[in-house]
Amino acid sequence: MLTGCPTWPEEFAEKYRKEGCWRGETFGEMLRERAVRHGSRTAVICGDAHVSYKELDMRTDRLAAGFLKMGIKKEDRVIVQLPNITEFFEVCFALFRIGALPVFALPSHRQSEIAYFCEFTEAAAYIIPDTHSGFDYRRLARQVRSKLPALGHVIVAGDPEEFQALSDLYIDADPGRHPNVKPDDIAFLQLSGGSTGLSKLIPRTHDDYIYSLRVSADICRLDHDSVYLAALPMAHNYPLSSPGVLGTLYAGGRVVLAQGPSPDETFPLIEKEKVTIAAVVPPLALIWLEAASSRCDDLSSLQVFQVGGAKFSAEAARRVKTLLNCTLQQVYGMAEGLVSYTRLDDPEDIIINTQGRPMSPLDEIRIVDKSGREVEPGQTGELLTRGPYTIRGYYKAEEHNAKAFTPDGFYRTGDLVKVNSSGYLIVEGRAKDQINRGGEKVAAEEVENHLLAHPAVHDAAVVSMPDEFLGERSCAYIIPRDNPPAAAELQQFLRDRGLAAYKIPDRVEFTDSFPQTGVGKVSKKALRKAIAEKMSASLKAKQ
Ligand code: J2J
């Protein structure tokens, strides 16, 4: 087992095996088995290209051979920053097959995030597209390499320029030579939204993740006739696994890759490929609902419309059935594990007003107050969880793990939740220092640390402010040293430091001091209230 990855105590592992959750399957075997069973069926559609299960399996073997030949070994970490292209699957399954670990970066990550992932994981390779959405990832790779000269191979899907071409790594395979990969090995490192500084890395095993795919596919009733539209970047845990692209392949269905999430890109694809299930975040759901009432694409194949990643308002939820003529499914989940779904046959009231119930009967839930005591049934508190697919600790984060998990292994989600009498969860808010910008998570501390590097900044506190469209946006409160810099200058400063665009504060406010809590800490609650009031007053003044 890779060092630095806390895992389940043996008694729990035994229970999860005995209960039939962990069936001893690896991702490499999963794809092979699907290729035998569904051979000529289409697995992935990207533009005009249709890739069958058999082709995907063969190309994966060839790429695995290429990775081995270039020296990538079992347990090596490989940063994978690929958009929604077929190579994403070939790369991931090839790494799974040789026991190397993809580290899932998002296409929106920039030098700051990528350099950290490469350095922290001591990555053996970094895999990128040539360009995507007008951005040249080779330039990014050059920046990262100038910061980290020891960075291993840079592999490019597309025109490699001075780097290694991915296409040259597909070589004749000898599958017999693959290292022995075990079901309880770590399969990959997923990223946490983060609340304390930099993103933590989440080690997921073959056993636990494949279990989550199986249950998710079952709850969403996927089978080989299902067609899943990947509209969001599929490296994110939600479109990856809930049931996402991997759950669809698990069920033998078809994955359709969209190049962007807008109705212009996705609606014609839904019509053309007869998509049956699509997953979006709340702001995108609003755009789709708006577009559905004005466009005339035929969306009649769509059966399930998943919304998750951030709270979906009941008011918008109510419009799904009439505008999209399909079943809404609310999804509340986290890359650390626990995923909660409304079921497809749940009553309307549950689907509209709750974030579902945990997917596994073995998920354990506790709702606690600030002192860690369980609250009365139906009361709001922090959700703690433990179960067969919820991790027991982050990768190489001993100190943080001691705080983020209880001594008996429950993960502290940082979400404020209440549970109704039928066991359905309603997300009420958040106790963690994070901004959920329409599903994209921003750790306040990470942005504050970058702001503090500016010479004119004495102190910084980043908080959320309400936003009608995204749910929340970010606001940076700054105590300047002398003359406050312009807000735009600070934003540019963060961009120049290579921070992903979604983390750049949407608004900057200058102040002389921060309100404090009773114990002398910055009161983010008071700052959130102040900015919310200011926004609402300026809105009223405009009306
Ligand atoms: C309110 N908050 C939500 C929801 C996530 C499936 C779905 C989502 C994620 C995900 C995921 C929410 N309502 N419906 O990994 O497999 C917030 C919570 C949670 C955090 C986790 C999946 N759905 N959230 O969003 O790791 O605060 O995973 O703890 O990115 O998103 O974020 P992330």
XYZ file of C-alpha atoms and ligand atoms in Angstrom:
576
model
C 0.000 0.000 0.000
C 1.214 3.502 -0.877
C 2.626 5.138 2.234
C 0.845 8.133 3.728
C -2.655 6.759 3.091
C -4.648 5.944 6.215
C -7.043 3.113 5.499
C -9.944 1.217 7.091
C -9.202 -0.835 10.212
C -9.261 -4.562 9.426
C -12.560 -5.174 11.259
C -14.289 -2.628 8.983
C -12.601 -3.945 5.854
C -13.789 -7.423 6.798
C -17.341 -6.160 7.351
C -17.431 -4.349 4.003
C -16.230 -7.476 2.257
C -18.621 -9.737 4.114
C -21.560 -7.440 3.354
C -20.695 -7.694 -0.337
C -19.637 -4.059 -0.793
C -16.052 -4.745 -1.731
C -16.000 -7.538 -4.271
C -12.304 -7.628 -4.963
C -12.414 -6.041 -8.431
C -9.877 -3.618 -9.917
C -10.460 -0.964 -12.586
C -8.191 -2.821 -14.982
C -10.301 -5.961 -14.662
C -13.536 -3.987 -14.797
C -12.729 -2.603 -18.247
C -11.476 -5.992 -19.491
C -14.674 -7.695 -18.342
C -16.840 -5.007 -20.018
C -14.829 -5.429 -23.222
C -15.592 -9.146 -23.184
C -19.260 -8.605 -22.382
C -20.019 -5.506 -24.477
C -17.170 -5.711 -27.046
C -18.561 -3.890 -30.041
C -20.915 -1.598 -28.146
C -19.914 2.051 -28.038
C -18.271 3.089 -24.769
C -17.346 6.697 -25.559
C -18.502 9.239 -28.128
C -16.306 12.285 -28.653
C -17.294 14.444 -31.632
C -17.671 12.085 -34.572
C -15.498 9.379 -33.021
C -17.217 6.349 -31.511
C -14.946 4.133 -29.419
C -16.146 0.621 -28.588
C -15.452 -1.174 -25.310
C -13.109 -3.498 -27.162
C -11.151 -0.653 -28.736
C -10.959 1.191 -25.424
C -9.630 -1.938 -23.749
C -7.044 -2.570 -26.484
C -5.841 1.011 -26.613
C -5.601 1.020 -22.827
C -3.340 -2.042 -22.933
C -1.134 -0.463 -25.562
C -0.841 2.756 -23.602
C -0.142 0.847 -20.378
C 2.757 -0.809 -22.197
C 4.021 2.606 -23.305
C 3.821 4.003 -19.783
C 5.742 1.010 -18.420
C 8.358 1.348 -21.138
C 8.952 5.007 -20.310
C 9.551 3.988 -16.699
C 6.245 4.770 -15.000
C 5.874 2.240 -12.211
C 3.310 0.946 -9.769
C 2.443 3.590 -7.127
C 3.958 6.431 -9.192
C 1.768 9.518 -9.099
C 0.812 11.083 -12.441
C -0.922 14.451 -12.655
C -3.718 14.106 -15.203
C -5.097 17.420 -16.402
C -7.233 16.426 -19.348
C -10.541 17.861 -20.552
C -13.438 15.748 -21.819
C -11.632 13.797 -24.529
C -11.396 10.044 -25.135
C -7.742 10.016 -24.102
C -8.875 10.792 -20.561
C -10.207 7.233 -20.286
C -7.238 5.615 -22.022
C -4.802 7.434 -19.749
C -6.717 6.673 -16.550
C -7.355 3.014 -17.283
C -3.781 2.509 -18.497
C -2.483 3.993 -15.233
C -4.984 1.899 -13.236
C -3.765 -1.210 -15.052
C -0.148 -0.673 -14.125
C -1.027 0.448 -10.597
C 0.176 4.041 -11.135
C -2.070 6.712 -9.638
C -3.771 9.463 -11.611
C -3.991 12.692 -9.596
C -7.067 14.425 -10.990
C -6.345 18.087 -11.704
C -9.114 20.224 -13.198
C -8.690 21.909 -16.597
C -9.114 25.264 -14.824
C -6.083 24.745 -12.573
C -3.061 26.861 -13.267
C 0.571 27.072 -12.247
C -0.055 27.530 -8.543
C -2.195 24.404 -8.208
C -0.281 22.225 -10.669
C 3.141 23.021 -9.211
C 1.811 22.104 -5.790
C 0.327 18.786 -6.995
C 3.557 17.908 -8.823
C 5.759 18.776 -5.889
C 3.606 17.357 -3.113
C 3.011 14.028 -4.840
C 6.538 13.891 -6.347
C 4.827 13.199 -9.634
C 6.533 10.993 -12.204
C 4.619 12.622 -15.064
C 2.175 15.387 -15.964
C -0.348 14.740 -18.740
C -2.048 17.613 -20.577
C -3.861 18.441 -23.816
C -2.020 20.714 -26.255
C -4.682 23.419 -26.112
C -8.193 23.497 -24.789
C -10.772 26.295 -24.650
C -8.200 28.696 -26.060
C -5.589 27.904 -23.393
C -2.175 26.431 -24.200
C -1.327 23.809 -21.569
C 2.216 23.401 -22.909
C 2.881 26.957 -21.779
C 1.606 26.019 -18.361
C 3.868 22.951 -18.334
C 6.840 25.189 -19.158
C 5.980 27.502 -16.275
C 5.654 24.563 -13.900
C 8.945 23.097 -15.090
C 10.758 26.399 -14.626
C 9.593 26.334 -11.013
C 10.239 22.610 -10.565
C 13.150 21.579 -12.784
C 12.900 18.021 -11.407
C 9.382 17.593 -12.846
C 9.239 14.231 -14.641
C 7.793 13.559 -18.074
C 5.364 16.004 -19.625
C 3.036 14.085 -21.943
C 0.766 15.877 -24.394
C -2.457 14.698 -26.027
C -2.164 16.490 -29.392
C 0.781 18.486 -30.731
C 3.534 17.989 -28.113
C 6.014 20.684 -29.248
C 9.150 19.868 -27.192
C 7.328 17.383 -24.907
C 6.423 13.697 -25.197
C 3.514 12.902 -27.552
C 0.879 10.725 -25.921
C 0.122 9.201 -29.317
C 3.659 7.731 -29.487
C 3.119 5.794 -26.280
C 0.599 3.332 -27.711
C 2.859 0.356 -28.358
C 2.462 -3.383 -28.768
C 1.250 -4.736 -25.498
C 2.152 -7.736 -23.428
C -0.593 -7.597 -20.789
C 1.090 -10.447 -18.932
C 3.801 -8.026 -17.857
C 1.533 -5.716 -15.852
C 2.418 -5.278 -12.194
C 0.093 -7.011 -9.788
C -2.643 -4.539 -8.833
C -4.804 -5.443 -5.850
C -8.390 -4.321 -5.162
C -7.422 -2.692 -1.884
C -4.603 -0.711 -3.524
C -5.072 3.034 -3.929
C -6.362 3.581 -7.470
C -6.001 7.370 -7.673
C -5.832 10.625 -5.742
C -8.889 12.861 -6.002
C -8.852 16.508 -4.912
C -10.683 17.905 -1.929
C -12.445 21.246 -2.179
C -10.155 22.300 0.645
C -10.861 24.532 3.575
C -7.459 24.905 5.180
C -4.973 26.199 2.653
C -4.089 23.937 -0.237
C -6.331 21.125 -1.527
C -5.874 17.879 0.317
C -5.448 14.722 -1.736
C -7.975 11.938 -1.339
C -6.767 8.347 -1.740
C -9.517 6.107 -3.173
C -9.119 2.354 -3.544
C -10.354 0.191 -6.430
C -12.647 -1.655 -4.013
C -14.260 1.374 -2.417
C -14.696 3.423 -5.597
C -16.036 0.558 -7.690
C -18.547 -0.124 -4.909
C -19.691 3.516 -5.111
C -20.044 3.181 -8.895
C -22.107 0.009 -8.583
C -24.550 1.486 -6.071
C -24.768 4.798 -7.964
C -25.452 3.054 -11.273
C -28.097 0.963 -9.570
C -29.849 3.950 -7.967
C -29.800 5.804 -11.311
C -30.997 2.619 -13.064
C -28.172 2.585 -15.568
C -27.802 -0.304 -17.970
C -26.235 -0.849 -21.383
C -28.887 1.320 -23.014
C -28.041 4.323 -20.852
C -26.383 7.332 -22.453
C -24.596 9.686 -20.033
C -23.714 13.207 -21.085
C -20.459 14.478 -19.571
C -21.094 18.220 -19.611
C -18.947 19.086 -16.570
C -15.177 18.453 -16.540
C -15.119 14.740 -15.808
C -12.053 14.793 -13.580
C -14.357 16.154 -10.890
C -15.664 13.474 -8.570
C -19.350 14.140 -9.328
C -19.294 13.624 -13.126
C -16.622 10.972 -12.629
C -18.543 8.746 -10.271
C -22.053 9.781 -9.262
C -22.712 7.707 -11.333
C -20.819 9.786 -13.857
C -18.694 8.501 -16.673
C -17.167 5.618 -14.722
C -20.549 4.466 -13.369
C -21.831 4.464 -16.946
C -18.926 2.323 -18.142
C -19.502 0.097 -15.116
C -23.063 -0.470 -16.377
C -21.957 -1.003 -19.988
C -23.614 2.216 -21.157
C -22.403 4.962 -23.473
C -20.602 8.153 -22.450
C -21.058 11.247 -24.622
C -18.377 13.886 -24.137
C -19.412 17.521 -24.421
C -16.719 20.131 -25.037
C -18.534 22.654 -22.901
C -21.613 22.717 -20.670
C -23.673 25.392 -22.460
C -26.996 24.533 -24.127
C -25.406 25.433 -27.492
C -22.975 22.553 -27.037
C -25.083 20.105 -25.079
C -28.642 20.328 -26.398
C -27.796 19.277 -29.974
C -25.754 16.396 -28.484
C -28.684 15.268 -26.330
C -30.847 15.205 -29.435
C -28.267 13.526 -31.694
C -27.007 10.867 -29.284
C -30.307 10.326 -27.456
C -28.821 11.115 -24.071
C -30.755 9.579 -21.160
C -28.987 11.132 -18.164
C -27.080 14.382 -17.632
C -25.423 15.935 -14.589
C -25.054 19.654 -13.919
C -24.380 22.111 -11.087
C -27.121 24.559 -9.975
C -26.054 27.638 -12.022
C -25.895 25.499 -15.123
C -29.282 23.992 -14.313
C -30.701 27.541 -14.365
C -29.165 28.165 -17.799
C -30.514 24.872 -19.143
C -34.000 25.549 -17.785
C -33.993 28.990 -19.375
C -32.761 27.619 -22.701
C -35.217 24.717 -22.696
C -38.114 27.150 -22.733
C -36.746 29.085 -25.701
C -34.991 26.483 -27.895
C -36.541 23.734 -29.923
C -34.005 20.871 -29.649
C -35.610 17.492 -29.066
C -34.667 16.584 -25.487
C -37.272 13.844 -25.146
C -34.666 11.085 -24.609
C -33.592 12.677 -21.320
C -34.927 10.678 -18.367
C -32.805 11.880 -15.449
C -31.487 15.377 -14.809
C -29.010 15.390 -11.942
C -28.229 18.571 -10.035
C -25.548 18.625 -7.350
C -22.316 20.113 -6.080
C -24.091 23.034 -4.412
C -27.563 23.672 -3.061
C -30.290 23.756 -5.695
C -33.139 26.056 -4.773
C -36.553 24.455 -4.350
C -37.999 27.129 -6.603
C -35.759 26.126 -9.529
C -36.158 22.423 -8.702
C -39.901 22.748 -9.135
C -39.467 23.894 -12.756
C -37.463 20.882 -13.944
C -40.350 18.540 -14.608
C -42.302 20.944 -16.781
C -39.370 22.470 -18.643
C -37.238 19.380 -19.248
C -39.966 16.777 -18.946
C -37.796 14.366 -16.966
C -37.017 13.339 -13.392
C -34.870 15.625 -11.286
C -32.327 13.914 -9.081
C -30.621 15.954 -6.380
C -27.090 14.789 -5.607
C -25.180 15.809 -2.516
C -21.734 14.326 -2.344
C -18.056 14.821 -1.712
C -14.830 13.520 -3.184
C -13.979 12.151 0.275
C -16.786 9.621 -0.165
C -20.394 9.942 0.993
C -22.913 10.539 -1.783
C -26.614 11.101 -1.184
C -29.262 10.878 -3.922
C -32.961 11.470 -4.176
C -34.347 8.258 -5.629
C -36.017 8.333 -9.035
C -39.359 7.193 -7.620
C -39.326 9.488 -4.588
C -42.376 11.722 -4.130
C -42.154 15.175 -5.711
C -41.882 16.868 -2.316
C -38.747 14.869 -1.402
C -37.130 15.450 -4.802
C -37.682 19.191 -4.619
C -36.920 19.848 -0.981
C -34.141 17.445 0.019
C -30.640 16.521 -1.045
C -31.499 12.832 -0.967
C -30.387 10.073 1.337
C -27.038 8.298 1.535
C -26.600 5.720 -1.182
C -25.410 2.793 0.939
C -27.163 1.102 3.849
C -23.698 0.918 5.407
C -23.203 4.686 5.416
C -23.151 5.885 9.010
C -24.326 9.407 9.741
C -24.010 11.562 12.837
C -25.274 15.129 13.172
C -23.429 16.939 15.938
C -23.346 20.338 17.600
C -20.223 22.461 18.081
C -19.186 20.447 21.101
C -19.451 17.183 19.162
C -22.660 15.969 20.838
C -25.409 14.490 18.670
C -28.287 16.918 18.161
C -31.952 16.046 18.641
C -33.546 14.341 15.601
C -34.503 16.895 12.972
C -32.154 19.571 14.328
C -29.337 21.090 12.271
C -25.711 20.249 13.029
C -22.475 19.255 11.376
C -22.652 16.041 9.381
C -20.088 13.390 10.272
C -19.912 10.219 8.225
C -18.180 6.871 7.995
C -18.729 4.023 5.569
C -17.490 1.621 2.912
C -16.474 4.321 0.426
C -15.630 7.253 2.709
C -11.912 7.680 3.285
C -10.278 7.418 6.700
C -7.665 10.078 6.013
C -6.052 12.320 3.376
C -2.768 11.501 1.665
C 0.300 12.603 3.644
C -1.673 14.868 5.984
C -1.273 13.386 9.449
C -1.766 16.619 11.348
C -4.811 17.680 9.342
C -6.318 14.180 9.559
C -6.315 14.375 13.331
C -8.744 17.300 13.024
C -10.719 16.304 9.935
C -11.644 12.847 11.286
C -12.952 11.763 14.681
C -10.868 9.264 16.633
C -13.367 6.548 15.617
C -12.962 7.348 11.927
C -15.883 9.619 11.052
C -15.111 12.279 8.430
C -16.118 15.786 9.505
C -17.808 17.091 6.364
C -18.016 20.726 7.540
C -21.574 20.781 6.177
C -24.518 21.871 8.314
C -27.290 19.428 7.647
C -30.561 18.228 9.105
C -32.135 14.818 8.596
C -35.884 14.417 8.169
C -37.890 11.569 9.659
C -37.351 9.359 6.592
C -33.569 9.781 6.687
C -33.326 12.386 3.902
C -30.683 15.100 4.246
C -31.321 18.804 3.883
C -28.165 20.888 3.526
C -28.588 24.077 5.557
C -25.160 25.668 5.370
C -21.494 25.192 6.024
C -19.180 25.311 9.013
C -15.983 25.072 6.930
C -14.028 28.070 5.708
C -14.872 27.553 2.060
C -16.773 29.338 -0.678
C -18.970 27.187 -2.913
C -19.010 29.158 -6.123
C -21.751 27.347 -8.028
C -20.176 23.971 -7.277
C -16.555 25.130 -7.533
C -14.981 25.054 -4.102
C -12.612 27.792 -2.960
C -10.640 27.420 0.268
C -10.577 30.895 1.838
C -7.181 30.341 3.422
C -5.501 29.440 0.141
C -6.599 32.743 -1.438
C -5.761 34.713 1.722
C -2.208 33.345 1.672
C -1.760 34.563 -1.900
C -3.212 37.979 -1.038
C -0.848 38.314 1.923
C 2.057 38.023 -0.480
C 1.118 41.401 -1.988
C 3.340 44.132 -0.490
C 0.417 46.520 0.065
C -1.698 43.967 1.939
C -1.454 43.932 5.710
C -4.209 41.347 6.296
C -6.835 39.537 4.231
C -10.058 37.616 4.928
C -11.991 35.932 2.144
C -15.700 35.226 2.620
C -18.712 34.268 0.541
C -21.350 36.740 -0.550
C -24.785 35.723 -1.781
C -25.283 35.580 -5.527
C -28.512 34.939 -7.317
C -26.901 32.976 -10.117
C -23.910 31.142 -8.570
C -25.396 30.844 -5.077
C -22.203 32.365 -3.700
C -19.344 34.476 -4.960
C -16.176 35.405 -3.111
C -15.302 38.690 -1.486
C -11.829 39.552 -0.165
C -11.704 41.955 2.762
C -8.325 43.662 2.848
C -6.578 45.731 5.489
C -4.039 47.678 3.411
C -0.649 48.734 4.755
C -0.812 52.334 3.507
C -2.476 53.226 0.256
C -4.942 50.551 -0.803
C -4.098 49.074 -4.224
C -6.904 49.016 -6.805
C -9.124 45.929 -6.612
C -8.252 45.081 -10.211
C -4.556 45.192 -9.367
C -5.001 42.673 -6.580
C -7.027 40.391 -8.831
C -4.338 40.598 -11.505
C -1.696 39.904 -8.870
C -3.435 36.613 -8.031
C -3.763 35.715 -11.695
C -0.045 36.386 -12.160
C 0.680 34.055 -9.275
C -0.979 31.318 -11.339
C -4.155 30.881 -9.310
C -7.124 29.240 -11.076
C -9.637 31.830 -12.287
C -12.506 30.565 -10.140
C -10.467 31.338 -7.011
C -9.883 35.010 -7.869
C -12.111 37.062 -5.514
C -15.109 38.483 -7.341
C -15.045 41.570 -5.155
C -12.504 43.368 -2.993
C -13.428 45.513 0.030
C -10.979 47.632 2.004
C -11.277 48.111 5.730
C -9.244 49.311 8.720
C -9.897 46.300 10.905
C -11.753 42.984 11.004
C -14.609 42.254 13.378
C -13.556 39.701 15.972
C -15.142 36.740 17.675
C -15.204 36.402 21.462
C -11.836 34.656 21.379
C -10.219 37.269 19.184
C -10.364 35.438 15.838
C -11.552 37.173 12.658
C -15.341 36.858 12.618
C -16.092 35.649 9.122
C -19.736 35.461 10.089
C -19.771 39.220 10.736
C -17.906 39.882 7.463
C -20.385 37.724 5.524
C -23.263 39.620 7.117
C -21.642 42.982 6.326
C -21.100 42.232 2.652
C -24.554 40.667 2.270
C -26.132 43.815 3.749
C -24.032 46.101 1.575
C -25.005 44.171 -1.563
C -28.657 44.176 -0.691
C -28.597 47.934 0.075
C -26.925 48.715 -3.246
C -29.444 46.507 -5.042
C -32.305 48.398 -3.404
C -30.728 51.745 -4.317
C -30.582 50.651 -7.973
C -34.252 49.620 -8.071
C -25.350 21.523 -1.104
N -24.007 21.393 -1.014
C -23.430 20.438 -1.764
C -25.595 19.784 -2.681
C -22.083 19.033 -2.746
C -21.517 14.126 -6.094
C -22.050 15.388 -5.954
C -21.255 16.464 -5.543
C -19.913 16.258 -5.259
C -19.097 17.411 -4.814
C -19.375 14.976 -5.382
C -24.178 19.593 -2.620
N -26.115 20.749 -1.905
N -26.362 19.053 -3.475
O -18.082 14.717 -5.127
O -19.636 12.683 -5.935
C -21.001 20.694 -1.206
C -20.850 20.241 0.256
C -19.846 19.106 0.157
C -18.917 19.629 -0.929
C -18.116 18.554 -1.607
C -20.176 13.905 -5.794
N -23.308 18.742 -3.207
N -22.134 20.052 -1.885
O -19.520 18.553 -4.907
O -15.750 17.311 -3.102
O -20.309 21.318 0.982
O -17.873 17.093 -4.292
O -19.167 18.835 1.359
O -16.360 19.031 -4.889
O -19.805 20.277 -1.856
O -17.505 19.071 -2.736
P -16.756 18.125 -3.794
